[in-house]
Each structure stands twice: as structure tokens, then as C-alpha cells.
XYZ file of C-alpha atoms in Angstrom:
476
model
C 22.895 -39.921 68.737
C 25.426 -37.247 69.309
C 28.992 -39.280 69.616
C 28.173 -41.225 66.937
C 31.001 -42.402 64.112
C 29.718 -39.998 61.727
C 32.240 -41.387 59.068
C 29.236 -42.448 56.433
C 28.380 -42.638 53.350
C 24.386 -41.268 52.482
C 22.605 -42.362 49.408
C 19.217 -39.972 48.658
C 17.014 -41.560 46.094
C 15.182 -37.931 44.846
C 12.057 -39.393 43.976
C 9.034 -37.655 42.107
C 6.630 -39.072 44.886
C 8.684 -40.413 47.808
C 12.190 -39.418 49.012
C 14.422 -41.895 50.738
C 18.000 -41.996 52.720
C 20.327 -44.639 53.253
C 23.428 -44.986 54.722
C 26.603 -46.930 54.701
C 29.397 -47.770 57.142
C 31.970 -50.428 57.530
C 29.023 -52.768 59.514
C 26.577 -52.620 56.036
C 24.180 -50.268 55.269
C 20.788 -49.477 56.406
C 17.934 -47.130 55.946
C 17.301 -43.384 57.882
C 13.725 -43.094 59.302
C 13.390 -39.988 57.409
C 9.193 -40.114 57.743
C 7.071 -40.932 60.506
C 5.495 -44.497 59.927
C 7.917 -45.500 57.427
C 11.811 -44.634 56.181
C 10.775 -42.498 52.967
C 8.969 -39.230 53.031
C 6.322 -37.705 50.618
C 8.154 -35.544 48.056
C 5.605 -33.228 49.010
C 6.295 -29.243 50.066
C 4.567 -26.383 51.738
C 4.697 -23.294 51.822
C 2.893 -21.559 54.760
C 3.405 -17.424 54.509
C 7.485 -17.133 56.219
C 7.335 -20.915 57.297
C 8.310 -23.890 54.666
C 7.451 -27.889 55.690
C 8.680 -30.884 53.985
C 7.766 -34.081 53.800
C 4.782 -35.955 56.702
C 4.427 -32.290 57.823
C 3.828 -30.600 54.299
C 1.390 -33.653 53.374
C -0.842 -32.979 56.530
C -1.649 -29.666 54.900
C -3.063 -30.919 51.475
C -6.654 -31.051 52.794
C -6.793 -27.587 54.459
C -4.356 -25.844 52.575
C -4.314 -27.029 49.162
C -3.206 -23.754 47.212
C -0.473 -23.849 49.632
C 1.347 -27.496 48.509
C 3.752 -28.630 45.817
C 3.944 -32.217 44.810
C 5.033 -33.730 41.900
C 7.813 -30.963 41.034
C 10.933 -33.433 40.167
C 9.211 -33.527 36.525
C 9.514 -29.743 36.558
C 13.341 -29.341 37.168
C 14.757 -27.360 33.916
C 11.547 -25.411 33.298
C 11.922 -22.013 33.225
C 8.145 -21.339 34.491
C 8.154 -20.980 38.257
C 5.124 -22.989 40.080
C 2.886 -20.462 42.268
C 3.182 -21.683 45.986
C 0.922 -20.204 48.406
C 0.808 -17.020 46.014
C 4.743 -16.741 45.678
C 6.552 -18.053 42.566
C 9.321 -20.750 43.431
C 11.286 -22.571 40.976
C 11.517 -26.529 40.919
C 15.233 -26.118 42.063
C 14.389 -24.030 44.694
C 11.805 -26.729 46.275
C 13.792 -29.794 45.462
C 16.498 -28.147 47.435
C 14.474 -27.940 50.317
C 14.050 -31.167 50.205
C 17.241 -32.306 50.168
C 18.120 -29.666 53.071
C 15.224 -31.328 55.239
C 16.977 -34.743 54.231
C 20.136 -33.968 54.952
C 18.903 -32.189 57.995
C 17.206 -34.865 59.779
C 20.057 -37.347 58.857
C 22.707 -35.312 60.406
C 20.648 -35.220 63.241
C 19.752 -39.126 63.758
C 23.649 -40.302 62.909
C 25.356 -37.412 64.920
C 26.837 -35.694 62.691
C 27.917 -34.684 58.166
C 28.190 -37.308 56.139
C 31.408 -38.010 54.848
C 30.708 -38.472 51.234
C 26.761 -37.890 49.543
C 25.766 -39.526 46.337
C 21.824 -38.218 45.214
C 20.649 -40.049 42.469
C 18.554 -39.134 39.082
C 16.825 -40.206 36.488
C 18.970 -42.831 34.245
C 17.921 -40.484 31.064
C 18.295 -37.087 32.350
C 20.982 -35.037 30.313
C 23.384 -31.912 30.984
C 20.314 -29.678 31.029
C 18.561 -31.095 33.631
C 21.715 -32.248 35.700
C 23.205 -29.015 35.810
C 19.460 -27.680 37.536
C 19.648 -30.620 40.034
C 23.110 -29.629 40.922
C 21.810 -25.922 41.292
C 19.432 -27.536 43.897
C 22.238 -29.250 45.405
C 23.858 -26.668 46.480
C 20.917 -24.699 47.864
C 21.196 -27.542 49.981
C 23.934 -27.463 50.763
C 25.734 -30.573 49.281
C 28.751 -28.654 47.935
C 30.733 -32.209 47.886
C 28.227 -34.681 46.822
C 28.139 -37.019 43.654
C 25.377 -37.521 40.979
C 24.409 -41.419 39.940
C 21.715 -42.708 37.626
C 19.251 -44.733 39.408
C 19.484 -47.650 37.440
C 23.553 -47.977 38.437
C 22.742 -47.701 42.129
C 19.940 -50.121 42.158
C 22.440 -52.360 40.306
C 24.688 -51.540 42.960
C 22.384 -52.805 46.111
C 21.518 -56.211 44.536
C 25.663 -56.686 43.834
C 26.049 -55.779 47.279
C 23.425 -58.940 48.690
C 25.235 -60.900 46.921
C 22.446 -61.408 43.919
C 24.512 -60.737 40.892
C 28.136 -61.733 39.686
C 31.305 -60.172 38.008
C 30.495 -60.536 34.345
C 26.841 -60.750 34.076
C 24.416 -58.328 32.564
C 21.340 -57.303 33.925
C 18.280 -55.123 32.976
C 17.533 -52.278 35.468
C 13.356 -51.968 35.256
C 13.290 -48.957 37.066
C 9.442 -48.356 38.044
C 8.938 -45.167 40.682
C 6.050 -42.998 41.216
C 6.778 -40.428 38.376
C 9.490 -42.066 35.946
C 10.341 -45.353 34.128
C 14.003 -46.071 33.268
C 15.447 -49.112 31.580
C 19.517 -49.459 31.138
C 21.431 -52.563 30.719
C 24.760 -52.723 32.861
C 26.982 -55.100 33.553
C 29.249 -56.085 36.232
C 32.921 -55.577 36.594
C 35.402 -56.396 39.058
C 35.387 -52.457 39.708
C 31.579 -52.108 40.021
C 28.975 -51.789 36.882
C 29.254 -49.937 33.728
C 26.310 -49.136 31.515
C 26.205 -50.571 28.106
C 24.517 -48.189 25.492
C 22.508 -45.615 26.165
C 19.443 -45.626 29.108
C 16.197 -44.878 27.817
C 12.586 -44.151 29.615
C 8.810 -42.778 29.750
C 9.694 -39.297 31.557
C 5.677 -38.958 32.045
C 5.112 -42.500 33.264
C 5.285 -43.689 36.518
C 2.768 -44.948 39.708
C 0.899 -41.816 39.830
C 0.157 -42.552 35.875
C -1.879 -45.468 37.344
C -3.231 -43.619 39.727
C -5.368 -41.285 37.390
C -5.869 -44.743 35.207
C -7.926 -46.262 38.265
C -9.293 -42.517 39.338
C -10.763 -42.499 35.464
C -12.215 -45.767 35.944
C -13.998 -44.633 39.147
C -15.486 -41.785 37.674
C -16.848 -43.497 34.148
C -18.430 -46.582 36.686
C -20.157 -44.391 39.053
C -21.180 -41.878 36.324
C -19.800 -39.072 38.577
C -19.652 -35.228 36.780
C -17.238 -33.344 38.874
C -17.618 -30.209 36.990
C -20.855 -29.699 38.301
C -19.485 -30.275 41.393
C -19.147 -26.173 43.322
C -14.898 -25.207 44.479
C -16.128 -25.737 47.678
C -12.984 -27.212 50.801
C -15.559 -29.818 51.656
C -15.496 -30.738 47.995
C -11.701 -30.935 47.360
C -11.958 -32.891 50.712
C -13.846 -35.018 49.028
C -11.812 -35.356 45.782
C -8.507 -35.600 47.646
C -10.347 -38.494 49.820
C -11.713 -40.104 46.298
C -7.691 -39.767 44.718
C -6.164 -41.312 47.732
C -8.521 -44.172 47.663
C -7.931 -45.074 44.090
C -4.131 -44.985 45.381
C -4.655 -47.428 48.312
C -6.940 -49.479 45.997
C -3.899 -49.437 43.109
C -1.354 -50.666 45.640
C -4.014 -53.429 47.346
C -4.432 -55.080 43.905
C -1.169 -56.580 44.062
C -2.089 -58.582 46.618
C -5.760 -58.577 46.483
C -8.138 -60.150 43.725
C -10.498 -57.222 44.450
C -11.021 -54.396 46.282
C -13.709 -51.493 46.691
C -13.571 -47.838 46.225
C -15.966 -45.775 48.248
C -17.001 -42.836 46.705
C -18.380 -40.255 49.059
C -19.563 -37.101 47.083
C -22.214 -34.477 47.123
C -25.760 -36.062 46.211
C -23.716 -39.528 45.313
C -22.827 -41.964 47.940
C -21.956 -45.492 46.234
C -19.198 -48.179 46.204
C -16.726 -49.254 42.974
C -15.656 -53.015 43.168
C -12.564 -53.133 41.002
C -10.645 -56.364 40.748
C -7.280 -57.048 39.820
C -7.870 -58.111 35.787
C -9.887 -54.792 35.268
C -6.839 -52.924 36.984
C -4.557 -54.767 34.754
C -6.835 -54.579 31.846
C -6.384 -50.262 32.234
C -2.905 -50.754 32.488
C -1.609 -53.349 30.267
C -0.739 -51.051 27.208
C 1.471 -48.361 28.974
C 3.060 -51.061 30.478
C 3.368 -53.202 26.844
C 5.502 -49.565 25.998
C 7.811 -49.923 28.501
C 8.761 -53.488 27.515
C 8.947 -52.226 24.181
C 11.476 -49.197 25.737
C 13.378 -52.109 27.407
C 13.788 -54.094 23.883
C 14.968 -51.330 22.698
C 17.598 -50.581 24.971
C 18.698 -54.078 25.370
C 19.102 -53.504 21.164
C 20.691 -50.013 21.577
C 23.479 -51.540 23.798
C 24.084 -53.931 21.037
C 23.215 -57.483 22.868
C 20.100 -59.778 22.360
C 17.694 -60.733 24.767
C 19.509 -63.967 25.148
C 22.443 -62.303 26.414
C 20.681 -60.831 29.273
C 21.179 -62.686 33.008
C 18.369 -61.180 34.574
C 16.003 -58.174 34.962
C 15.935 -56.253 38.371
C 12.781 -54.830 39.436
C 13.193 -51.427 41.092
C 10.701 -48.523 42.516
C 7.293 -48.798 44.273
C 5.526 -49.863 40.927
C 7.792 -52.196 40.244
C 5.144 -54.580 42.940
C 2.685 -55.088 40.301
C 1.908 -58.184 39.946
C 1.604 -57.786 35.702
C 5.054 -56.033 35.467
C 7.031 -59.429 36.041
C 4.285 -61.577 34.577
C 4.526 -59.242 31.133
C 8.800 -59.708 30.932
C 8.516 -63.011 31.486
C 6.114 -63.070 28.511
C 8.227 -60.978 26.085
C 11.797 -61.832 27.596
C 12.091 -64.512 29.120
C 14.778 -63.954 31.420
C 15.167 -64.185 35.180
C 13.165 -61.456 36.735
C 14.940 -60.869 40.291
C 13.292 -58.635 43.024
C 13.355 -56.936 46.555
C 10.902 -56.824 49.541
C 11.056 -53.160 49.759
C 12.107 -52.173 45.953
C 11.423 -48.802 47.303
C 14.563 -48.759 48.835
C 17.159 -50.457 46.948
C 17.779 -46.791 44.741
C 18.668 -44.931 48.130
C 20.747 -48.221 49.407
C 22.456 -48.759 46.513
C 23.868 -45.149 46.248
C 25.207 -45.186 49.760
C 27.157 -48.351 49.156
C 29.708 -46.235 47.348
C 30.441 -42.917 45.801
C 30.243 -42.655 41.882
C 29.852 -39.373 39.551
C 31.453 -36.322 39.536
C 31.708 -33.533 42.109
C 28.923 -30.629 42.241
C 30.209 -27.562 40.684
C 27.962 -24.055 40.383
C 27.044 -23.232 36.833
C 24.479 -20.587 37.236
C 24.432 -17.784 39.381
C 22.196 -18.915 42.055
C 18.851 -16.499 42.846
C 16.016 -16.982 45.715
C 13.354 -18.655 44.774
C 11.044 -15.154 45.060
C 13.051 -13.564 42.484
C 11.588 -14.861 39.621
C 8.003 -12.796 39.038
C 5.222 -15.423 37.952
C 5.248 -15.607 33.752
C 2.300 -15.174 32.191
C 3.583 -16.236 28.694
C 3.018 -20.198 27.477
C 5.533 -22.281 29.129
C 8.406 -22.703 27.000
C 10.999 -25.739 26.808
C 14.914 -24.805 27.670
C 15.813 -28.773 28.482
C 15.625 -31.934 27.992
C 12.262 -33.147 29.686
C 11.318 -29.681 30.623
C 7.922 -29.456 29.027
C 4.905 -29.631 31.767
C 2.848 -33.314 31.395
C 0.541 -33.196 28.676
C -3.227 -31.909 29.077
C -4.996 -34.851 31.277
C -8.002 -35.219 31.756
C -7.935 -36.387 35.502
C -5.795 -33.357 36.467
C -5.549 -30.248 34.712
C -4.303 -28.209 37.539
C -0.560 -29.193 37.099
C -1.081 -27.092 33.501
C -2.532 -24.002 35.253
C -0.770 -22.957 38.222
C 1.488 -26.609 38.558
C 0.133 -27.053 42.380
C -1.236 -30.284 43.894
C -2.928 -32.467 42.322
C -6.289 -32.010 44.674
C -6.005 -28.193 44.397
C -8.968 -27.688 42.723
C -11.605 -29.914 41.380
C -10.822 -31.852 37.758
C -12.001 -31.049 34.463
C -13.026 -33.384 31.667
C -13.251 -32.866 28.365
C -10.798 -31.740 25.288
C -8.823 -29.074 25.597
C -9.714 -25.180 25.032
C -10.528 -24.783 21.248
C -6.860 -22.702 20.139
C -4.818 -25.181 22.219
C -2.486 -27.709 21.033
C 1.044 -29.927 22.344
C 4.036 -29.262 20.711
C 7.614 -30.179 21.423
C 10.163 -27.063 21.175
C 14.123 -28.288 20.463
C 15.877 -28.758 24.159
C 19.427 -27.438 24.616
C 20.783 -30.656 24.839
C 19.288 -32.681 22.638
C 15.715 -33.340 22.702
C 13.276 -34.675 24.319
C 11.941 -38.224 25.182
C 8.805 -37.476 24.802
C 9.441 -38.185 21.116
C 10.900 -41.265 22.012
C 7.284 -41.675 23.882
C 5.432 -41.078 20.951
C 7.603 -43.261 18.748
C 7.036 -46.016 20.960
C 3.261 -45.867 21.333
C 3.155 -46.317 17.167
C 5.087 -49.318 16.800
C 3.742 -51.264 20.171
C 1.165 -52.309 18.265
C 1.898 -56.201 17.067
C 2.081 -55.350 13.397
C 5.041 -53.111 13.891
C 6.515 -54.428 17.473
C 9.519 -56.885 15.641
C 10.143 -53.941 12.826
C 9.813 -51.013 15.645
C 11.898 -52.795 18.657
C 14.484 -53.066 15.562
C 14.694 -49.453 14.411
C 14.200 -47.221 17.217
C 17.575 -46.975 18.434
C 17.682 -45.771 15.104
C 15.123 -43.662 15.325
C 16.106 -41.983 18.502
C 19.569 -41.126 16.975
C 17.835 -39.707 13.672
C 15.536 -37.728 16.183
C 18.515 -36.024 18.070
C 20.361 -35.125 14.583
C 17.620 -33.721 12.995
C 16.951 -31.292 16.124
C 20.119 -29.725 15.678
C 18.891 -28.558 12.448
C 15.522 -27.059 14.565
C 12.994 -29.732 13.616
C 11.282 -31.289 16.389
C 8.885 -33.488 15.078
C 9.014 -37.400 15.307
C 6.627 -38.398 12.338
C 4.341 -41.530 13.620
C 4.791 -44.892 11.889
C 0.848 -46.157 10.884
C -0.870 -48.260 13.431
């Protein structure tokens, strides 16, 4: 649409699973058709020998050319390890900022021309470390003049904009994508929203969390042994196949009382009916922790529950049908939601520009010139440490590629293995905040734990300036 009144403002939501663009002129703001059949994109990309695709065209290759995807990599921004992409090392920078030069790319090209101002959003809980690598990424892409914003404050930001919340109120951001769960409470000023207390999440929790729940459930029902199963392509066909199906099946339950998982393997050829209670049955205590994580940071921002107007629903996940059943249960306040919550992140941040300019603050190097480490990984940030060990998918701990690279293993860990949480530059990690949650959401210590762990958070962070990382685990 060259000609076009290129005087916009463009929102990108970075997700970890799906990327989306919005943008905002004086007639209201609307979404960019970034993918092919809808307006986000996979966060999804590929590396094929001199040639790089993002997005629909990167996805297309995770069947045939498995070794040569990355998926997934937003939860690897700040780790010094570099992922191995169709046998060359790249950093998570280095693909996230192709992703944001494909985004930024194809939106210059639909509305004619720059955007006047860019606002990219992040997770509500991400600290200097981390920010200062997704500014480095930034400005691979080019976006020398764009602003940061948590995704909880722009989501807040789209339902002020329809109208759905008032000057004065406070609201709950549930912030559900595909990799992450935020919480923050904010509340709404005559000059926009400001967040009370501190935002607090589950960095290794999101949709694709769920995913592997409903993928385990498969493979216990039908008795399947995938280890036994040869590295063959028509066999990671056939595991990709078997992963996106427990995806589609995931997202049908919240409409659907029951739905059916083919599983099409070597030598086993059968159907799993699943129906919605089971699926919420698999889910319901992961999802019990991030109530408990909301509690807590409606406590850490010093209001009660009462005090709260209403809880916005944001991210895929956030459809559920549990997930606004369970805070009506434990809160008891309003729960208001969007058709597409998918898209209020990337709408709300192109409604106005908030944060702080991008400024370098590394030297920037290519992505080749870091040699692949062969040394355990090793935490430099908050949230840097790799997922732990699962069960479903162990290939994000080898060589961090797609999910379907190769085929899963089961079982415990290699004897001589163990987790452990190294001090962060900036100030830990919430993965202790993970485990601290997941010992008091049991009922005997919920009322006690949703009480202390703002204190417990704030005795975490002291204590790792003194170099112990530890969280010690209240009994169950």
C-alpha cells in the first residue's frame, strides 16, 4: 500500500510460541496479517545453509528438516550457551532478532512505509539482565528507536482503550501465553496505568506446558515406548504428527466435552478419547500455582483481594475453560475477557508508547561467532537457566532445537546429573519463586504461604547477594 499515512504506532507482542503486530493510528488500531491464515506467526526459525525463514515458512520445514528449526528460544534470551541451528551456533538474541526484522519487515511493507514510534513488549518479570539481551536483539533488528513494555501494562492498556476499565480501578493482569505466566496488579490513572508492587510469574509455565501434560497422557493410555521406537524421518513424522495432535486436542477441549487423539505409530495404530475433566484433572495443580502466584502478588502490592475490580484474562491459554472457573473459586472477583486474548498484548502496546529508548550495551557480534560450548550450561541472568529435564522432551537440554527433533526419552535422568540454580546478575531467579510456590499450594500451607511469600521472595533475593541460591522447601 505504497502512499499510505505511514504515521503509526506498532505494538509486537514477542511471544515464546506466536508473534503478533498491531498497529495504531488516529482511526483506532487494528491487527497486521503478519501469517498466512491468521494475524500472528509461529515464533518458529530456520536456518537453511546461507538462507534464514521465519515464521509460516520456517514451520513448513519442521517435518523435513527438523535439525534445521528453532522454536521455543524466547526462554533462552540471557543464556550464554548458543543453540546449534542447522550445525551453526546462534545465540537466542541473534534469532529473536530475526524475528523482529521479519516483523518489522513485512509491516513496513503492508502499511507503506517505518513506523513512527515501536513499543515490543516482554515478560512482566524479566529484569536488567534479560532486558538488556532483548534490547541487543532489538537492534539487530533494527529498532534503534523503539520502547520496551511489560505485557501485563499493555494488555491493561487494550481493555482501557474498549472502554472496559475506569480511572481509579485496579485490575489483575492473568497473563497466560504459550511459554510464560505473569500476574501484576495495576491500576488506572488519568495518565494511563501504573503497576502496584512488584509482577511475579512461572517463567517455565505456559500452553506448551499443557501440551506435554496431554502428550504424557497419550503415551501412559496407549502404552506407547518411544525409545524403542528407531531415529528414523518417518518416525519423527510420526511424533511431530502425535505432538501436534495433542495441541489441537488441548485447544478443542475448551469448547468440546471430548475429543480423540489418533495415534499413528510403527506396529501401533489406536485412538485416545480424552475429555475435558481428564484434561482438567492433568492440569488443575499447575494452574492452583498460578492462583497462588496471583495471591501473592495481589499481597505483595499491599491490597486484599477485596480491593481488586476485576481480573483480565490475557494470552492463548488464557481460553481454558478451568482458568476463569478456578479465580472465580479462590477470588471472587470479576473475571473480564477478549475474543481473541491472543491479541490484546500486541494491541495494547500500539495504543501508545511507554518505556525507555533502546540503547547498545554490549558490543554486538554475529551470531556465528560464538563456537558451540561444550561445558554445562551456566546461568549469567535472571531466567537464564535451560527448562528443567522433562520427560516428554529432552532435546531442548541437548542441542536446544525443536521440540520434534529427535524422538523423546523417558525415564530419570543420567545417574551424575542433578538441577541446580547458580546466583543471576541481577538478582535471582524465579524459579525459586517456582519452587516456593509448589510447597505451600498445598491446603495446609496455602493461607500461611499466600501470606509469607512476598516475604520469602525478598529474603530469597538478599540472601543471593551473599552467593546462596537455595530456597529451602516448606513441608508438604
Amino acid at each position: 500500500m505504497v502512499g499510505r499515512d505511514s504515521t503509526y504506532r506498532l505494538g509486537i507482542d514477542l511471544g515464546t510460541t506466536y508473534t503478533a503486530a498491531a498497529v495504531a493510528r488516529g482511526d483506532g488500531t487494528q491487527m497486521v496479517p503478519l501469517g498466512i491464515r491468521t494475524p500472528e506467526i509461529p515464533s518458529v526459525v530456520a536456518v537453511m545453509g546461507d538462507e534464514v525463514l521465519v515464521g509460516d515458512a520456517a514451520q513448513r520445514q519442521a517435518i523435513t528438516n527438523p535439525e534445521s528449526i528453532a522454536r521455543e528460544f524466547k526462554r533462552r534470551i540471557g543464556d550464554s550457551t548458543p543453540l546449534i541451528i542447522g550445525g551453526s551456533p546462534w545465540s537466542a538474541e541473534s534469532l529473536t532478532g530475526r524475528l523482529l526484522d521479519h516483523v518489522l519487515t513485512q509491516v513496513k511493507t503492508i502499511e507503506g512505509g517505518p513506523p513512527g514510534e515501536i513499543v515490543v513488549t516482554h515478560p512482566a518479570n524479566w529484569r536488567e539482565f534479560k532486558l538488556d539481551r532483548l534490547r541487543q536483539a532489538m537492534l539487530l533488528a533494527g529498532c534503534e528507536n523503539a520502547s520496551l513494555l511489560p505485557e501485563p501494562v499493555a494488555a491493561a492498556q487494550f481493555y482501557a482503550a474498549e472502554g472496559r476499565i475506569s480511572a481509579g480501578q485496579c485490575v489483575v493482569v492473568f497473563d497466560f501465553g504459550g511459554g510464560t505466566f505473569d500476574a501484576a496488579v495495576l491500576q488506572a490513572d488519568a495518565d494511563g496505568f501504573r503497576v502496584l508492587g512488584a509482577p511475579k510469574g512461572l517463567e517455565h509455565f505456559g500452553g506448551i506446558d499443557l501440551d506435554h501434560a496431554m502428550l504424557t497422557h497419550v503415551i501412559e493410555t496407549a502404552e506407547l515406548d518411544l525409545d524403542a521406537l528407531p531415529v528414523t524421518d518417518s518416525n519423527r513424522r510420526a511424533i511431530s504428527r502425535l505432538r501436534q495432535d495433542c495441541r489441537d486436542a488441548k485447544e478443542h477441549l475448551s469448547s468440546d466435552a471430548a475429543t480423540v487423539i489418533p495415534v499413528m505409530l510403527p506396529g501401533r495404530h489406536t485412538d485416545v478419547r480424552v475429555t475435558r475433566s481428564e484434561f482438567e484433572r492433568m492440569i488443575r495443580r499447575p494452574l492452583l500455582d498460578s492462583i497462588v502466584v496471583v495471591e501473592a502478588t495481589i499481597t505483595g502490592a499491599g491490597l486484599e483481594t477485596p480491593d481488586i475490580d476485576a481480573v483480565l484474562l490475557v494470552g492463548g491459554s488464557s481460553r481454558i475453560p478451568i482458568i476463569a472457573q478456578l479465580i472465580g473459586e479462590h477470588l471472587a472477583r470479576p473475571v473480564l475477557s477478549d475474543a481473541h486474548p491472543k491479541h490484546s498484548v500486541a494491541s495494547g502496546a500500539a495504543v501508545g508508547r511507554v518505556g525507555k529508548p533502546v540503547e547498545p550495551i554490549l558490543p554486538l557480534a554475529p551470531p556465528t561467532a560464538t563456537a558451540p560450548s561444550t561445558e554445562p550450561t551456566t546461568n549469567t541472568g535472571t531466567h537464564d537457566r535451560p527448562p528443567e529435564t522433562d520427560p516428554i522432551n529432552t532435546s531442548r537440554h541437548e542441542d536446544h532445537r525443536e521440540e520434534s527433533n529427535r524422538l523423546p526419552s523417558f525415564g530419570p535422568p543420567p545417574p551424575g546429573t542433578q538441577s541446580a540454580t547458580t546466583p543471576s546478575e541481577d538478582g535471582g531467579s524465579d524459579e525459586a519463586l517456582e519452587r516456593a510456590i509448589r510447597s505451600i499450594a498445598t491446603p495446609k500451607w496455602r493461607s500461611l504461604g499466600v501470606f509469607l511469600l512476598p516475604f520469602l521472595i525478598q529474603f530469597v533475593e538478599f540472601t543471593r547477594s551473599y552467593g546462596w541460591s537455595e530456597v529451602p522447601r516448606l513441608p508438604s
